[in-house]
Tab-separated table of C-alpha atoms in Angstrom:
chain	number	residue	atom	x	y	z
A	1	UNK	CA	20.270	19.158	8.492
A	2	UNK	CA	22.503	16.766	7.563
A	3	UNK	CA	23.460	16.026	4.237
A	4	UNK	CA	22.463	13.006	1.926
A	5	UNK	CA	25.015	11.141	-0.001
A	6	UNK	CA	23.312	8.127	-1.861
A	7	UNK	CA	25.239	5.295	-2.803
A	8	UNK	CA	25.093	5.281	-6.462
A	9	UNK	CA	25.709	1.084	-6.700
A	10	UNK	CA	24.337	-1.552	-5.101
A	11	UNK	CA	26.032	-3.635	-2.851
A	12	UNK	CA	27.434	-7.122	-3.319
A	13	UNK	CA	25.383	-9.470	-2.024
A	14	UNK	CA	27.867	-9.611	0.892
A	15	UNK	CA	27.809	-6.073	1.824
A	16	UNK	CA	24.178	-6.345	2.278
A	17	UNK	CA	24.320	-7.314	6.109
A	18	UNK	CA	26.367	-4.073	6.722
A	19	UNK	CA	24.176	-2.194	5.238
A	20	UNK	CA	20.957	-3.482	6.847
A	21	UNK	CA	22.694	-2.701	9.959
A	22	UNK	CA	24.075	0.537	8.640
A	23	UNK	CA	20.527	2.206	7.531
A	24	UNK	CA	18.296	0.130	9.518
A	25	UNK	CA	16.468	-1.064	6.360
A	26	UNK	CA	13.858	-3.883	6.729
A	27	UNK	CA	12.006	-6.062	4.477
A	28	UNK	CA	7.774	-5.782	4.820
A	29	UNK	CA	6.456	-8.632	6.255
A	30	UNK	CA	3.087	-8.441	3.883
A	31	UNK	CA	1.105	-10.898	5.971
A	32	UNK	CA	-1.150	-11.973	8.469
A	33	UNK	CA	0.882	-12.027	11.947
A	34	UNK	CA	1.702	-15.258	12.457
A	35	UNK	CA	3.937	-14.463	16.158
A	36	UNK	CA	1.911	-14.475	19.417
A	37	UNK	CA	3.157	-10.713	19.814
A	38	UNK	CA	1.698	-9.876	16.507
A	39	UNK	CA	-1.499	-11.907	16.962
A	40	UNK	CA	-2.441	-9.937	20.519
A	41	UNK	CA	-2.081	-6.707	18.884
A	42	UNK	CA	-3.833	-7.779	16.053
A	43	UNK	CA	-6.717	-9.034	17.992
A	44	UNK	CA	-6.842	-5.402	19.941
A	45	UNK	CA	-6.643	-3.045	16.640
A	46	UNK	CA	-9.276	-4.878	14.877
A	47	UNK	CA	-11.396	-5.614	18.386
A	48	UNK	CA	-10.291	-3.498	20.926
A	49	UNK	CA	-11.336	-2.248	23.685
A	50	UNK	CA	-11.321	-5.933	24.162
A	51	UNK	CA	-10.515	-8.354	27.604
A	52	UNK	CA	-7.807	-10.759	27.618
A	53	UNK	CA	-9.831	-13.720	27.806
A	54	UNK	CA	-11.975	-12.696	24.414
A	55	UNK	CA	-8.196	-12.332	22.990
A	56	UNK	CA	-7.579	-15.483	23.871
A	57	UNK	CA	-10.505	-16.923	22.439
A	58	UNK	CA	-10.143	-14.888	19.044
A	59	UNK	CA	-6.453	-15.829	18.478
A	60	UNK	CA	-6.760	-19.248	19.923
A	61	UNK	CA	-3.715	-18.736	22.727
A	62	UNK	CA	-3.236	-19.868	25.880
A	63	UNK	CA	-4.700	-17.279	28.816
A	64	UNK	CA	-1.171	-17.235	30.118
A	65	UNK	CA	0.533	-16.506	26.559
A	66	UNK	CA	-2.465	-13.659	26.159
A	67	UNK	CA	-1.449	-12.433	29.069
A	68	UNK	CA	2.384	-12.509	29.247
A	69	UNK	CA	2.223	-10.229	25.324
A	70	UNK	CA	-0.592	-7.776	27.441
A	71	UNK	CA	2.001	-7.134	29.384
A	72	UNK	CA	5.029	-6.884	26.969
A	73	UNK	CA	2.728	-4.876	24.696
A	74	UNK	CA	1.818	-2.536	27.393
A	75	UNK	CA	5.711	-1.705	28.505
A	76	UNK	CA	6.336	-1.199	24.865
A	77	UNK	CA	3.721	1.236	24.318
A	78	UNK	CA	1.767	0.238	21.658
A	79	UNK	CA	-1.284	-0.747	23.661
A	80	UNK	CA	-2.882	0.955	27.179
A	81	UNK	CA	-5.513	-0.482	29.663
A	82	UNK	CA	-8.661	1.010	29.271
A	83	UNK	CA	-9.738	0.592	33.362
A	84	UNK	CA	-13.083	2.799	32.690
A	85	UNK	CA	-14.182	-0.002	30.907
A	86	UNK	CA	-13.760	-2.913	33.342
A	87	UNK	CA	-16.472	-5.164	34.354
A	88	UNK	CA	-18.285	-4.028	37.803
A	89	UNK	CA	-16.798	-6.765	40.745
A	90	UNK	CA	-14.048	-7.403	38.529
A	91	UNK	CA	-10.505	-8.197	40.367
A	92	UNK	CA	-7.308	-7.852	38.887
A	93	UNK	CA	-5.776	-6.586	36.058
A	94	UNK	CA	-6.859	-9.396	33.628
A	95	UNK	CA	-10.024	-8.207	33.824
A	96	UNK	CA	-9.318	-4.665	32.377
A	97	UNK	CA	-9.665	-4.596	28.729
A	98	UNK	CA	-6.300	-3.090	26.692
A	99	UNK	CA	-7.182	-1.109	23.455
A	100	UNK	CA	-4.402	0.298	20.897
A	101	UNK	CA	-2.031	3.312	22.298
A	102	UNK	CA	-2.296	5.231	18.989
A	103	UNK	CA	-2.448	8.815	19.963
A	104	UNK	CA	1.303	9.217	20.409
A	105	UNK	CA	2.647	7.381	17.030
A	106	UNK	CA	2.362	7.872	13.501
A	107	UNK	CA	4.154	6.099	10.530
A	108	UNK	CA	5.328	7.577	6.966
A	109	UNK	CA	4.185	6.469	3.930
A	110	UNK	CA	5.502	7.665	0.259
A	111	UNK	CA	4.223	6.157	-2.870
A	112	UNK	CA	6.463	6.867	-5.814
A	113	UNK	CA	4.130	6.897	-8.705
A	114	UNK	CA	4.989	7.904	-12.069
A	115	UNK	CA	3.954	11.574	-12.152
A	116	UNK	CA	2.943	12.069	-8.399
A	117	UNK	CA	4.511	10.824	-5.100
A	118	UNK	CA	2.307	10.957	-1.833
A	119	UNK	CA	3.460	11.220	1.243
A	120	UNK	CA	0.711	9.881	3.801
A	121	UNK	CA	0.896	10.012	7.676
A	122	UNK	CA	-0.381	6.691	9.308
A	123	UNK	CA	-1.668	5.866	12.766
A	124	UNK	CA	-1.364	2.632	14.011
A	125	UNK	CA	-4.962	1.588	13.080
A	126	UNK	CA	-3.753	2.098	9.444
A	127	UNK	CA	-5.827	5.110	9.430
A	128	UNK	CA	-4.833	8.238	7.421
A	129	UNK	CA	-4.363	11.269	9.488
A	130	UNK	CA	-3.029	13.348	6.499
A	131	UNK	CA	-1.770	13.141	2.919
A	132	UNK	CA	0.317	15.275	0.638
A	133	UNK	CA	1.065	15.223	-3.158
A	134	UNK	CA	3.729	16.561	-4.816
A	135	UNK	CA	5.033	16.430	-8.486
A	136	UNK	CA	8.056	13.337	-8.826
A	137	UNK	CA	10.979	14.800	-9.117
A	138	UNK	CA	12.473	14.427	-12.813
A	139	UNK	CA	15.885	14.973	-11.664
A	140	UNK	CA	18.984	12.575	-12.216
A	141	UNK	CA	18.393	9.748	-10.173
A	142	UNK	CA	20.493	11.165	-7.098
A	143	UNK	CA	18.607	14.514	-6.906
A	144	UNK	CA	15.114	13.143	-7.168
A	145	UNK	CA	16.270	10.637	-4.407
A	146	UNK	CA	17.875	13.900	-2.357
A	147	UNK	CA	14.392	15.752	-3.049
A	148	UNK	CA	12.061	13.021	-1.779
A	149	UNK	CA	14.270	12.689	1.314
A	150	UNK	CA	13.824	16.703	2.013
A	151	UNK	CA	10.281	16.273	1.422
A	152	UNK	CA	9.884	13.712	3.577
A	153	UNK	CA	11.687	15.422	6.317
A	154	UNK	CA	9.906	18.626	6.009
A	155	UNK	CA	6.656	16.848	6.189
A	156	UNK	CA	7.754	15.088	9.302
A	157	UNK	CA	8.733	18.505	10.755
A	158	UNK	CA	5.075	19.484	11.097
A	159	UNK	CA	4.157	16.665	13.201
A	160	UNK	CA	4.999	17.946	17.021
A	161	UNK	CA	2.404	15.636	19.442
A	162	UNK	CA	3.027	12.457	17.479
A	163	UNK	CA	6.330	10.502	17.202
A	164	UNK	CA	6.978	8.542	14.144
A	165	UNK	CA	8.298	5.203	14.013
A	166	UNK	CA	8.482	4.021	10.494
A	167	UNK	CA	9.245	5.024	7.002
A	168	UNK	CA	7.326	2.556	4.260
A	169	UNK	CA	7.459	2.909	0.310
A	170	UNK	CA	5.607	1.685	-2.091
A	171	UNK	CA	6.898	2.344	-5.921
A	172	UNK	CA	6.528	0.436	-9.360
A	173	UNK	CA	9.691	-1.444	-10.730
A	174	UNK	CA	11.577	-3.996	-9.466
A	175	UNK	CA	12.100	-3.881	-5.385
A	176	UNK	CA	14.957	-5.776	-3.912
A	177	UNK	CA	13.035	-5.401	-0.080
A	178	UNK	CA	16.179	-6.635	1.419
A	179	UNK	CA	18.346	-3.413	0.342
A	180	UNK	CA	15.980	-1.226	-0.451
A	181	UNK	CA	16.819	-0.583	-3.797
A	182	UNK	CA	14.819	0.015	-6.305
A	183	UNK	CA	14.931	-0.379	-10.719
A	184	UNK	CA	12.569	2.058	-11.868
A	185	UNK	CA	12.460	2.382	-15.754
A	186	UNK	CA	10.040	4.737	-16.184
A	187	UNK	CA	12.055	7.713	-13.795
A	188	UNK	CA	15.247	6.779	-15.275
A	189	UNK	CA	16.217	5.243	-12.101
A	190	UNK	CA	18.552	1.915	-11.849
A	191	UNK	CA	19.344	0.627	-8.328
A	192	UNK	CA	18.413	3.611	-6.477
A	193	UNK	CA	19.002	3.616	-2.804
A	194	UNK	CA	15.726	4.792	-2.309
A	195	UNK	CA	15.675	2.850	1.583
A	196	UNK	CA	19.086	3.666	2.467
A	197	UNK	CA	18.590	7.660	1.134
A	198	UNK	CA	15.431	7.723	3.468
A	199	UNK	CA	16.835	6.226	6.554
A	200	UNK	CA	19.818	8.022	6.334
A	201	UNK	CA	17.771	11.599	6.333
A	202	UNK	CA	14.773	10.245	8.651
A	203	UNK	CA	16.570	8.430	11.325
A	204	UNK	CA	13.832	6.243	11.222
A	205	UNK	CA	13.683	2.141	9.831
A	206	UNK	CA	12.308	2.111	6.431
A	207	UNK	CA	10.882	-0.673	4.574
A	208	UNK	CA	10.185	-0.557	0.598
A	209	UNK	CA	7.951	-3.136	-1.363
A	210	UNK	CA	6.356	-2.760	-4.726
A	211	UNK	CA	3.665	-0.864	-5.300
A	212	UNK	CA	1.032	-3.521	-6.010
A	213	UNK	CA	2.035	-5.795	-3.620
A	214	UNK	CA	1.425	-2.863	-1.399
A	215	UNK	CA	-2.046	-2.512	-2.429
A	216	UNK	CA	-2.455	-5.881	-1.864
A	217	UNK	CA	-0.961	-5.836	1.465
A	218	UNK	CA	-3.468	-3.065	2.481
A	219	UNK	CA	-6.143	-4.930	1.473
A	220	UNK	CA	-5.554	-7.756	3.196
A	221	UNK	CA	-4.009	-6.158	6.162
A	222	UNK	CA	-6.596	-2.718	6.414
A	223	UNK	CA	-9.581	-3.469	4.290
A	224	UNK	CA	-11.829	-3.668	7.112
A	225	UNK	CA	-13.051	-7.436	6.153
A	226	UNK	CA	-12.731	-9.733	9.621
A	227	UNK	CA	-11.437	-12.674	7.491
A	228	UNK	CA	-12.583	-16.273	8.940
A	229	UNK	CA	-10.094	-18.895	9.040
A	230	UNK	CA	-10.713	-20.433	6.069
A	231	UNK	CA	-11.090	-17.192	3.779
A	232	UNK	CA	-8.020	-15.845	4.881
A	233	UNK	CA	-6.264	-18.999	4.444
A	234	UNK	CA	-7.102	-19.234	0.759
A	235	UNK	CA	-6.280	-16.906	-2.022
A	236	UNK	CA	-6.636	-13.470	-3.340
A	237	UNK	CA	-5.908	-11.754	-6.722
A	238	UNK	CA	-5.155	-8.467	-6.808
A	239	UNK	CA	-5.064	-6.267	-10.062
A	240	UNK	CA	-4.570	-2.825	-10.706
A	241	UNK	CA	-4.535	-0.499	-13.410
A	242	UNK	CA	-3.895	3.406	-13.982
A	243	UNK	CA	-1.581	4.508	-15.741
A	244	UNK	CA	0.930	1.211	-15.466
A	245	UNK	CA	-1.197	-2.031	-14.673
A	246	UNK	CA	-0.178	-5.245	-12.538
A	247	UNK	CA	-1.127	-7.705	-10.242
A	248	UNK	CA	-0.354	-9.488	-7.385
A	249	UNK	CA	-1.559	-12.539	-4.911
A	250	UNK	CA	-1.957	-13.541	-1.852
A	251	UNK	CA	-2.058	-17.491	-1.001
A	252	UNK	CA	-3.084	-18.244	2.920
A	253	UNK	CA	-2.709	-14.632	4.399
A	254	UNK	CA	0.665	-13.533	3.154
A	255	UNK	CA	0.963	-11.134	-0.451
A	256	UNK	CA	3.033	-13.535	-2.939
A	257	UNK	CA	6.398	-11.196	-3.202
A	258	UNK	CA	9.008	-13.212	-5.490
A	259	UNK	CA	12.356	-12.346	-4.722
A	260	UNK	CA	13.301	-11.605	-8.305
A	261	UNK	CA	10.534	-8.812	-8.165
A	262	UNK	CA	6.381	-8.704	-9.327
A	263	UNK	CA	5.788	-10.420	-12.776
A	264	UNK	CA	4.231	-8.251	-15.084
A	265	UNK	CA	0.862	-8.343	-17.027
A	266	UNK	CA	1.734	-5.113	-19.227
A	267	UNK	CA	2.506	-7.155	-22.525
A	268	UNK	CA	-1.263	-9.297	-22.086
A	269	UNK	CA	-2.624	-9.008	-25.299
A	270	UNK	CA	-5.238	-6.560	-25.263
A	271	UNK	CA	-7.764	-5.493	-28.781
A	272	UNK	CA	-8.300	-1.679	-29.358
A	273	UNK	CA	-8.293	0.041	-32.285
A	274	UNK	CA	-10.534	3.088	-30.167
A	275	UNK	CA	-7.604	2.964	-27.732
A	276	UNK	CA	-4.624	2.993	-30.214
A	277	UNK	CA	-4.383	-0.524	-31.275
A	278	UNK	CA	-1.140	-1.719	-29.639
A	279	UNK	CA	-2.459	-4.702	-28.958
A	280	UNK	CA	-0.536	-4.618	-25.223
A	281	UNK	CA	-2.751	-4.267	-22.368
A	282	UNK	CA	-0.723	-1.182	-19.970
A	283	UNK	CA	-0.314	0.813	-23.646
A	284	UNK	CA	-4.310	-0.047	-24.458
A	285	UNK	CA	-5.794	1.169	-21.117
A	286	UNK	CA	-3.147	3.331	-19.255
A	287	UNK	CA	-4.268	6.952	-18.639
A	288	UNK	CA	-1.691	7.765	-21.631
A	289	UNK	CA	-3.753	6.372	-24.209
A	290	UNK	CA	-7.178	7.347	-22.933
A	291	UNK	CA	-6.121	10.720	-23.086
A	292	UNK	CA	-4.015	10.710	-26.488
A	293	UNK	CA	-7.262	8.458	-27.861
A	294	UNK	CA	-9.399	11.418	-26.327
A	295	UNK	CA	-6.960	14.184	-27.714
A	296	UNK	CA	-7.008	12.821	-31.446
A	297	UNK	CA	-11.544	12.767	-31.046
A	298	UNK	CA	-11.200	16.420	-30.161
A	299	UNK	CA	-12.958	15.435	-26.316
A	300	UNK	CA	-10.489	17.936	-24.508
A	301	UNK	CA	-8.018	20.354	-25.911
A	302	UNK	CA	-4.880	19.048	-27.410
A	303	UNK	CA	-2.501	20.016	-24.490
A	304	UNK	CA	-2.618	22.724	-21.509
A	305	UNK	CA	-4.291	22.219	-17.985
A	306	UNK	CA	-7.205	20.999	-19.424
A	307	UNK	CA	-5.908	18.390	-20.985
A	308	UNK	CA	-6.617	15.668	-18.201
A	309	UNK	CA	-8.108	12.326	-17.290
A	310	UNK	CA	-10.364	14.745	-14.894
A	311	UNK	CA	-11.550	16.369	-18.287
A	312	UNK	CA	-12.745	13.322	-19.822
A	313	UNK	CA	-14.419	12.294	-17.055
A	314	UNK	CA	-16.258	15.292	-16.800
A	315	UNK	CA	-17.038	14.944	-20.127
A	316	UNK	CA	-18.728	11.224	-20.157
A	317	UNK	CA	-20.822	12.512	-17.302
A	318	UNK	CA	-21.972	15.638	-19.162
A	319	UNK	CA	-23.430	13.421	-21.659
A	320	UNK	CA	-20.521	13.685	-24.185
A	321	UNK	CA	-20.682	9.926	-26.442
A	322	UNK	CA	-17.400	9.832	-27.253
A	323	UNK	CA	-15.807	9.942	-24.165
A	324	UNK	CA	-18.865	7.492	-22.401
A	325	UNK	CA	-17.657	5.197	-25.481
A	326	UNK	CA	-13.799	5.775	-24.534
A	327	UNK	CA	-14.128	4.958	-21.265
A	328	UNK	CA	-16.398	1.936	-21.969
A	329	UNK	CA	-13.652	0.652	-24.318
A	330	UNK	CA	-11.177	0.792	-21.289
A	331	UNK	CA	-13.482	-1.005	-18.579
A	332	UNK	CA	-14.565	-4.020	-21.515
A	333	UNK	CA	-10.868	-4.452	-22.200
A	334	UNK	CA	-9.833	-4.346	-18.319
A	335	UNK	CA	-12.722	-6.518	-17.998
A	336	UNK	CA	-11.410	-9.173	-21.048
A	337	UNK	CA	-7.708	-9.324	-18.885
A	338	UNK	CA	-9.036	-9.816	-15.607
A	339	UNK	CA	-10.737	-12.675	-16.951
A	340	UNK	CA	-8.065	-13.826	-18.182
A	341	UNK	CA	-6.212	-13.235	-14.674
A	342	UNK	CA	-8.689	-14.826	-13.267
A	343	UNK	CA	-9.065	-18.324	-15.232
A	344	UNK	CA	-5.258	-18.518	-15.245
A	345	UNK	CA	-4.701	-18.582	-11.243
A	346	UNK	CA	-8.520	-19.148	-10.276
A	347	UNK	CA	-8.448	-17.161	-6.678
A	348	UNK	CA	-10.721	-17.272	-4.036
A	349	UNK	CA	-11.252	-13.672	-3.885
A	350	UNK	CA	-11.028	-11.491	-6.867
A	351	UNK	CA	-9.909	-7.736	-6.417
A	352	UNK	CA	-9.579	-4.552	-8.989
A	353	UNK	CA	-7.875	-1.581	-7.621
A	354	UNK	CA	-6.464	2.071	-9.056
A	355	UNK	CA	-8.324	4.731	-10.693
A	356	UNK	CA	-8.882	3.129	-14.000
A	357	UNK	CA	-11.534	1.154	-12.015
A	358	UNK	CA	-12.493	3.577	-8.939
A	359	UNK	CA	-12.300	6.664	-10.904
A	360	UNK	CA	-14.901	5.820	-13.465
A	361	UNK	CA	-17.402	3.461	-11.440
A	362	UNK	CA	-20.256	3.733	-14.044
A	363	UNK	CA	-17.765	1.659	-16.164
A	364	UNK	CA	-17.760	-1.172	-13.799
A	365	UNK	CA	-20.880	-2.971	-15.464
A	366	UNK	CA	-18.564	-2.725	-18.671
A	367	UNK	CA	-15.736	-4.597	-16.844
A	368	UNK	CA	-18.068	-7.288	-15.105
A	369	UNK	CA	-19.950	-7.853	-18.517
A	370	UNK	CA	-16.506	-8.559	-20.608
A	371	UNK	CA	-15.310	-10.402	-17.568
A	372	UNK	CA	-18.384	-12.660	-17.677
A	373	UNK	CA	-18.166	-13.113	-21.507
A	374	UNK	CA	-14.601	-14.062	-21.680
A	375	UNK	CA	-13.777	-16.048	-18.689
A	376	UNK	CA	-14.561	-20.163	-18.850
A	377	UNK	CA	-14.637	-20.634	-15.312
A	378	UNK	CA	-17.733	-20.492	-12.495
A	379	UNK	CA	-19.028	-17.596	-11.685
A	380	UNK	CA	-17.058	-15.591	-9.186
A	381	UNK	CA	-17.391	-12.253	-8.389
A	382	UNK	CA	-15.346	-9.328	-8.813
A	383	UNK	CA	-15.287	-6.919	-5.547
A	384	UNK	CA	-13.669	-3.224	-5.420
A	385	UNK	CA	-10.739	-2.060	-3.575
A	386	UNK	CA	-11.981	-0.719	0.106
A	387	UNK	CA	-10.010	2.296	-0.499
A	388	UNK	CA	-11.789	3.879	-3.568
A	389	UNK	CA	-8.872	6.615	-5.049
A	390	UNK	CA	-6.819	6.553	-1.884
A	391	UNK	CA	-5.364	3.236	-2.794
A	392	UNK	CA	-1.925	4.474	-3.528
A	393	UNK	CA	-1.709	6.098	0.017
A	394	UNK	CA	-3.136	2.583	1.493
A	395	UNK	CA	-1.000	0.766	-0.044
A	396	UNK	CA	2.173	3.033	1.172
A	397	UNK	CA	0.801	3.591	4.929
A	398	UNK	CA	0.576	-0.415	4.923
A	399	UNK	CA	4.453	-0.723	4.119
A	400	UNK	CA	5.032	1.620	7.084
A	401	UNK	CA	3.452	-0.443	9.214
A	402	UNK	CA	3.514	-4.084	8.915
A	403	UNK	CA	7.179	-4.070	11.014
A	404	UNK	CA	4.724	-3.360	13.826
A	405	UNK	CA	1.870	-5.445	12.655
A	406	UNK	CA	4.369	-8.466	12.365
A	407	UNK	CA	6.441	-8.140	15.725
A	408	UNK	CA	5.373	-5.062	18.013
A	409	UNK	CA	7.641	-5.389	20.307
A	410	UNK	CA	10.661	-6.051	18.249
A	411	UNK	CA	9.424	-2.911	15.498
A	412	UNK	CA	9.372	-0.512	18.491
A	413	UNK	CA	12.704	-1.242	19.999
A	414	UNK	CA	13.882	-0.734	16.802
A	415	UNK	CA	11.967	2.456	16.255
A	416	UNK	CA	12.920	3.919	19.421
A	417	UNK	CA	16.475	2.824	19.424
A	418	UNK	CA	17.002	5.609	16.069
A	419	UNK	CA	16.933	8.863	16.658
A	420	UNK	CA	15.231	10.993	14.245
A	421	UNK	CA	16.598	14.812	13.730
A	422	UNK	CA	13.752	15.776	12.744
A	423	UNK	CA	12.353	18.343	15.263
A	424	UNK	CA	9.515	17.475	16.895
């Protein structure tokens, strides 16, 4: 195995070249493929088994473009014909419909949360094949890096009929995408290599975005919604809460990503004396103060194992008033700052994700009847995350795979050009 020495600085800005070449980090491309490449594949994972001519039709191509891609896509691997299914009296190839080659590949994805990192293996669908949690490490910033990266490695090591491609994370903090580096106040961690550590160990390209913009990302990218034209071209807010809260938008098919990193909706002004009274939205509805607010109302034992956000929920659906009124408190003020979201950047599509809203889905009448109160605006409706609880691993198995999603063809040259040591 070899042995991972982080860099402990970041680069100069003109180092950053070198090392983009040196660790085979890439920046996410959180959008809607825009290259013909990217727009044939798309057509086949969201349609497939599906006929050249209906992919030219869907993406709006030329017949010859459609099928010079078919056949770059097939050499590269990532799609394969599906003859069975051709049309009886059909001649020629262009006539046999090509579906996604997904049974060889997977992709990595870790989200870094807080208290618990995931590791999630992918399939080129976006699919989850399998998932793994595992306490974040607490160590100085260059151990807890070291640890992920054995993790990650040993996790790999179980997959022996699949090849993996990519490496995607999705953490809070500030992301610089183009390094891979990551400010992380809450671990203690200030411009960890978290990109270069991985490819290093992995052998593998790895791309890192934030954690919301992930989630976004995966909804736009994986939620399962055929977008028309004119939906897709518009915009989306995304907001999130759990035990940090933030945002993040998408304007004509492409997650918003500043360069500087996310903005931050933590210090909103948020009203709870039930909730602690800090009058900042992240300390009024993050796990943290549920629990201390449910602690100090004697709801679940002061500390121990059974001193959880599982507890009180088990609690407001045993009947128990208190907690029902805790949790209420949370969803009305969520509901109050989405509003406020919402009248602020007026979206076309309005989306809550994380288990402050999934976890808890009797509280979302709470949340739609403070939204409706305090917002100005029309009516517009809020809709839930696709992915329920699993949004952190979504939102980290997107990151792994929208290289591929963007340029197929380029992603797995790169892919296959490294050479992982992890056995196989």
């Amino acid at each position: 195995m070899r042995t991972v020495s982080p860099t402990l600085h970041k680069p100069p800005a003109h180092a950053k070249r070198a090392l983009l070449a040196r660790h085979h980090v890439v920046a996410p491309s959180l959008r809607v493929a825009e290259a013909a490449a990217g727009s044939v594949f798309s057509a086949a994972r969201l349609r497939g088994p599906i006929a050249r001519d209906v992919i030219a039709q869907v993406t709006g191509l030329s017949i010859a473009t459609v099928n010079r891609q078919v056949t770059a896509l097939l050499d590269a691997g990532v799609l394969r014909e599906r003859a069975d299914l051709a049309v009886a009296g059909a001649i020629g190839r262009p006539r046999v419909p090509v579906e996604v080659n997904h049974e060889p590949y997977l992709t990595l994805g870790i989200h870094i949360g807080a208290r618990t990192t995931s590791i999630v293996a992918t399939d080129l669908f976006g699919r989850t094949l399998d998932v793994v949690e595992t306490p974040t490490p607490r160590a100085p910033q260059a151990a807890a890096l070291a640890s992920l990266a054995a993790s990650a490695r040993r996790y790999l090591s179980r997959w022996h009929r699949r090849r993996a491609l990519w490496v995607g994370v999705a953490a809070g903090g500030v992301v610089d995408s183009a390094t891979g580096y990551l400010d992380h106040p809450r671990l203690g961690w200030s411009e960890a290599p978290v990109g270069p550590v991985l490819a290093e160990a992995l052998g593998l390209p790895v791309s890192v975005a934030s954690h919301v913009d992930a989630m976004a990302g995966a909804e736009l990218l994986l939620g399962g919604r055929r977008q028309p034209v004119s939906e897709s071209a518009g915009t989306s807010l995304y907001v999130y809460a759990r035990e940090t809260v933030g945002y993040a938008l998408s304007i004509g098919g492409r997650v918003h990503s500043p360069s500087s990193g996310p903005g931050t909706i933590a210090a909103l002004p948020a009203d709870s004396e039930l909730l602690g009274g800090t009058g900042q939205l992240e300390s009024t509805v993050s796990d943290e103060a549920v629990l201390i607010a449910a602690r100090k109302a004697r709801i679940i034992s002061g500390d121990g194992p059974a001193s959880t956000m599982q507890a009180v929920l088990r609690a407001a659906r045993q009947g128990d008033e208190q907690a029902q009124g805790l949790l209420a408190e949370r969803a009305s003020v969520l509901g109050q700052a989405v509003a406020l979201l919402r009248d602020m950047l007026n979206p076309d599509d309005l989306v809550v994700g994380g288990q402050a809203f999934t976890e808890y889905p009797e509280g979302m009448e709470w949340v739609e009847a403070a939204y409706t109160q305090r917002s100005v605006m029309p009516p517009r409706q809020i809709r839930v995350t696709a992915f329920g609880n699993r949004v952190q691993e979504a939102g980290a198995g997107v990151v792994s795979l929208v290289g591929l999603y963007a340029d197929p063809i380029g992603a797995m040259k790169r892919a296959l050009n490294r050479r992982p040591e992890v056995s196989a």
